Amino acid sequence: MRKLVIASGNAGKLREIARILEPLAITAAPQSDFGVPECPEPHVTFIENCLAKARHASEHTGLPALADDSGICVAALNGAPGVYSARYAGEPKSDARNNEKLIAALVGQANRRAHYYCVMVLVRYGDDPEPLIAEGRWHGEIIDTPRGEGGFGYDPYFLLPQLGKTGAELGEDEKNAISHRGQALRELADKLRRFG
């Protein structure tokens, strides 16, 4: 497998995925290069949405497809925003409005624990009965004041206490080494090496 389609149009995700797949000599192209329409994500779990996106992209392109579904899960909010992370504040998608809503929801909450979760699914073809599945979790806590210029999404509000930095204060390589997406991609890369 030397070429695959990534079932996403998120520039931040595409950059991170391409960077981690590079050593495997796998060329990854976004589904937008093939005119693939966005896939509905009606499910309440990351894995179901992810599998739907991978199958959708593969069926439209005839290529193996890699999908990622990820979001932030906040303990005090019973795991919300969860699968709704990208659209937490409604349409159109807006990182700024999502972050505002999250901070407002946490007013008065002492428990600020949160984690990013990522699941990745790779299908070789649309009806692949054995998709490769990998996941990662990145633990931290939510702060009220954003810090850092990097990353995307909730990263400026996601503090890593052991580092004293937010996700947005990390360099790309540093973030990929520890992030939920980096963990999931490394697990997926290991599976690709073992199973082809």
PDB file of C-alpha atoms in Angstrom, residues 70-185:
ATOM      1  CA  SER A  70     -11.149  12.650  17.355  1.00  0.00           C
ATOM      2  CA  GLY A  71     -12.282  15.123  19.911  1.00  0.00           C
ATOM      3  CA  ILE A  72     -11.905  16.350  23.421  1.00  0.00           C
ATOM      4  CA  CYS A  73     -13.692  14.660  26.317  1.00  0.00           C
ATOM      5  CA  VAL A  74     -14.099  16.655  29.525  1.00  0.00           C
ATOM      6  CA  ALA A  75     -14.680  14.725  32.751  1.00  0.00           C
ATOM      7  CA  ALA A  76     -16.941  17.330  34.402  1.00  0.00           C
ATOM      8  CA  LEU A  77     -19.150  17.392  31.278  1.00  0.00           C
ATOM      9  CA  ASN A  78     -19.654  13.606  31.123  1.00  0.00           C
ATOM     10  CA  GLY A  79     -17.288  13.322  28.168  1.00  0.00           C
ATOM     11  CA  ALA A  80     -18.677  16.263  26.183  1.00  0.00           C
ATOM     12  CA  PRO A  81     -18.018  17.729  23.674  1.00  0.00           C
ATOM     13  CA  GLY A  82     -16.857  14.238  22.545  1.00  0.00           C
ATOM     14  CA  VAL A  83     -17.905  13.375  18.984  1.00  0.00           C
ATOM     15  CA  TYR A  84     -19.393  16.870  18.682  1.00  0.00           C
ATOM     16  CA  SER A  85     -16.065  18.633  19.359  1.00  0.00           C
ATOM     17  CA  ALA A  86     -15.747  20.221  15.900  1.00  0.00           C
ATOM     18  CA  ARG A  87     -19.337  21.512  15.944  1.00  0.00           C
ATOM     19  CA  TYR A  88     -19.788  22.009  19.694  1.00  0.00           C
ATOM     20  CA  ALA A  89     -21.042  25.586  19.220  1.00  0.00           C
ATOM     21  CA  GLY A  90     -23.049  24.719  16.076  1.00  0.00           C
ATOM     22  CA  GLU A  91     -22.609  25.534  12.405  1.00  0.00           C
ATOM     23  CA  PRO A  92     -20.579  26.882  10.803  1.00  0.00           C
ATOM     24  CA  LYS A  93     -17.634  25.218  12.575  1.00  0.00           C
ATOM     25  CA  SER A  94     -15.617  27.682  14.638  1.00  0.00           C
ATOM     26  CA  ASP A  95     -12.695  26.940  16.964  1.00  0.00           C
ATOM     27  CA  ALA A  96     -13.213  30.297  18.691  1.00  0.00           C
ATOM     28  CA  ARG A  97     -16.922  29.706  19.401  1.00  0.00           C
ATOM     29  CA  ASN A  98     -16.292  26.098  20.451  1.00  0.00           C
ATOM     30  CA  ASN A  99     -13.687  27.229  22.954  1.00  0.00           C
ATOM     31  CA  GLU A 100     -15.949  29.983  24.288  1.00  0.00           C
ATOM     32  CA  LYS A 101     -18.753  27.471  24.842  1.00  0.00           C
ATOM     33  CA  LEU A 102     -16.399  25.013  26.573  1.00  0.00           C
ATOM     34  CA  ILE A 103     -15.005  27.632  28.953  1.00  0.00           C
ATOM     35  CA  ALA A 104     -18.533  28.861  29.736  1.00  0.00           C
ATOM     36  CA  ALA A 105     -19.672  25.288  30.481  1.00  0.00           C
ATOM     37  CA  LEU A 106     -16.815  24.883  32.973  1.00  0.00           C
ATOM     38  CA  VAL A 107     -17.455  28.048  34.999  1.00  0.00           C
ATOM     39  CA  GLY A 108     -17.433  27.075  38.675  1.00  0.00           C
ATOM     40  CA  GLN A 109     -16.153  23.548  37.987  1.00  0.00           C
ATOM     41  CA  ALA A 110     -13.174  22.500  40.085  1.00  0.00           C
ATOM     42  CA  ASN A 111     -12.565  19.380  38.018  1.00  0.00           C
ATOM     43  CA  ARG A 112     -10.832  20.500  34.819  1.00  0.00           C
ATOM     44  CA  ARG A 113      -9.512  17.084  33.752  1.00  0.00           C
ATOM     45  CA  ALA A 114      -9.872  16.357  30.047  1.00  0.00           C
ATOM     46  CA  HIS A 115      -8.378  14.172  27.388  1.00  0.00           C
ATOM     47  CA  TYR A 116      -8.194  14.220  23.650  1.00  0.00           C
ATOM     48  CA  TYR A 117      -9.226  10.912  22.093  1.00  0.00           C
ATOM     49  CA  CYS A 118      -8.393   9.741  18.605  1.00  0.00           C
ATOM     50  CA  VAL A 119      -9.407   6.625  16.723  1.00  0.00           C
ATOM     51  CA  MET A 120      -8.032   5.827  13.279  1.00  0.00           C
ATOM     52  CA  VAL A 121      -9.441   3.326  10.831  1.00  0.00           C
ATOM     53  CA  LEU A 122      -7.768   2.144   7.666  1.00  0.00           C
ATOM     54  CA  VAL A 123      -9.752   0.166   5.100  1.00  0.00           C
ATOM     55  CA  ARG A 124      -8.158  -1.366   2.030  1.00  0.00           C
ATOM     56  CA  TYR A 125     -11.463  -1.120   0.140  1.00  0.00           C
ATOM     57  CA  GLY A 126     -14.982   0.078   0.894  1.00  0.00           C
ATOM     58  CA  ASP A 127     -16.354  -3.190   2.213  1.00  0.00           C
ATOM     59  CA  ASP A 128     -13.147  -4.341   3.930  1.00  0.00           C
ATOM     60  CA  PRO A 129     -14.242  -6.840   6.630  1.00  0.00           C
ATOM     61  CA  GLU A 130     -10.977  -6.365   8.568  1.00  0.00           C
ATOM     62  CA  PRO A 131     -10.285  -2.665   9.025  1.00  0.00           C
ATOM     63  CA  LEU A 132      -7.134  -1.748  10.903  1.00  0.00           C
ATOM     64  CA  ILE A 133      -8.075   0.212  14.022  1.00  0.00           C
ATOM     65  CA  ALA A 134      -5.821   2.224  16.325  1.00  0.00           C
ATOM     66  CA  GLU A 135      -6.476   4.683  19.127  1.00  0.00           C
ATOM     67  CA  GLY A 136      -4.761   7.181  21.393  1.00  0.00           C
ATOM     68  CA  ARG A 137      -5.546   9.301  24.466  1.00  0.00           C
ATOM     69  CA  TRP A 138      -3.778  12.501  25.501  1.00  0.00           C
ATOM     70  CA  HIS A 139      -4.484  13.613  29.067  1.00  0.00           C
ATOM     71  CA  GLY A 140      -4.461  17.173  30.376  1.00  0.00           C
ATOM     72  CA  GLU A 141      -6.759  19.809  31.801  1.00  0.00           C
ATOM     73  CA  ILE A 142      -8.709  22.813  30.568  1.00  0.00           C
ATOM     74  CA  ILE A 143      -7.539  26.321  31.461  1.00  0.00           C
ATOM     75  CA  ASP A 144      -9.544  29.557  31.138  1.00  0.00           C
ATOM     76  CA  THR A 145      -6.972  31.681  29.298  1.00  0.00           C
ATOM     77  CA  PRO A 146      -5.542  30.531  25.949  1.00  0.00           C
ATOM     78  CA  ARG A 147      -1.786  30.148  25.535  1.00  0.00           C
ATOM     79  CA  GLY A 148       0.300  29.507  22.434  1.00  0.00           C
ATOM     80  CA  GLU A 149       0.055  30.072  18.700  1.00  0.00           C
ATOM     81  CA  GLY A 150       0.393  26.529  17.351  1.00  0.00           C
ATOM     82  CA  GLY A 151      -1.977  23.616  17.061  1.00  0.00           C
ATOM     83  CA  PHE A 152      -5.674  23.996  16.347  1.00  0.00           C
ATOM     84  CA  GLY A 153      -9.045  23.327  17.916  1.00  0.00           C
ATOM     85  CA  TYR A 154      -8.940  23.317  21.712  1.00  0.00           C
ATOM     86  CA  ASP A 155      -5.108  23.215  21.909  1.00  0.00           C
ATOM     87  CA  PRO A 156      -4.642  26.747  23.364  1.00  0.00           C
ATOM     88  CA  TYR A 157      -6.858  25.773  26.342  1.00  0.00           C
ATOM     89  CA  PHE A 158      -5.488  22.238  26.805  1.00  0.00           C
ATOM     90  CA  LEU A 159      -2.777  22.325  29.487  1.00  0.00           C
ATOM     91  CA  LEU A 160      -0.304  19.503  29.957  1.00  0.00           C
ATOM     92  CA  PRO A 161       0.574  19.885  33.653  1.00  0.00           C
ATOM     93  CA  GLN A 162       3.684  17.686  33.434  1.00  0.00           C
ATOM     94  CA  LEU A 163       5.130  20.010  30.770  1.00  0.00           C
ATOM     95  CA  GLY A 164       3.625  23.285  31.979  1.00  0.00           C
ATOM     96  CA  LYS A 165       2.565  23.991  28.371  1.00  0.00           C
ATOM     97  CA  THR A 166      -0.636  23.928  26.376  1.00  0.00           C
ATOM     98  CA  GLY A 167      -1.021  21.908  23.192  1.00  0.00           C
ATOM     99  CA  ALA A 168      -0.673  25.185  21.272  1.00  0.00           C
ATOM    100  CA  GLU A 169       2.733  25.893  22.863  1.00  0.00           C
ATOM    101  CA  LEU A 170       4.292  22.699  21.523  1.00  0.00           C
ATOM    102  CA  GLY A 171       6.257  22.445  18.300  1.00  0.00           C
ATOM    103  CA  GLU A 172       4.879  20.054  15.660  1.00  0.00           C
ATOM    104  CA  ASP A 173       7.425  17.312  16.378  1.00  0.00           C
ATOM    105  CA  GLU A 174       6.957  17.638  20.132  1.00  0.00           C
ATOM    106  CA  LYS A 175       3.177  17.468  19.748  1.00  0.00           C
ATOM    107  CA  ASN A 176       3.271  14.480  17.370  1.00  0.00           C
ATOM    108  CA  ALA A 177       5.474  12.605  19.838  1.00  0.00           C
ATOM    109  CA  ILE A 178       2.835  12.704  22.599  1.00  0.00           C
ATOM    110  CA  SER A 179      -0.559  13.634  21.133  1.00  0.00           C
ATOM    111  CA  HIS A 180      -3.600  11.379  20.799  1.00  0.00           C
ATOM    112  CA  ARG A 181      -3.256  11.465  17.001  1.00  0.00           C
ATOM    113  CA  GLY A 182       0.462  10.722  17.169  1.00  0.00           C
ATOM    114  CA  GLN A 183      -0.196   7.740  19.459  1.00  0.00           C
ATOM    115  CA  ALA A 184      -2.928   6.394  17.169  1.00  0.00           C
ATOM    116  CA  LEU A 185      -0.829   6.856  14.036  1.00  0.00           C
TER     117      LEU A 185
END
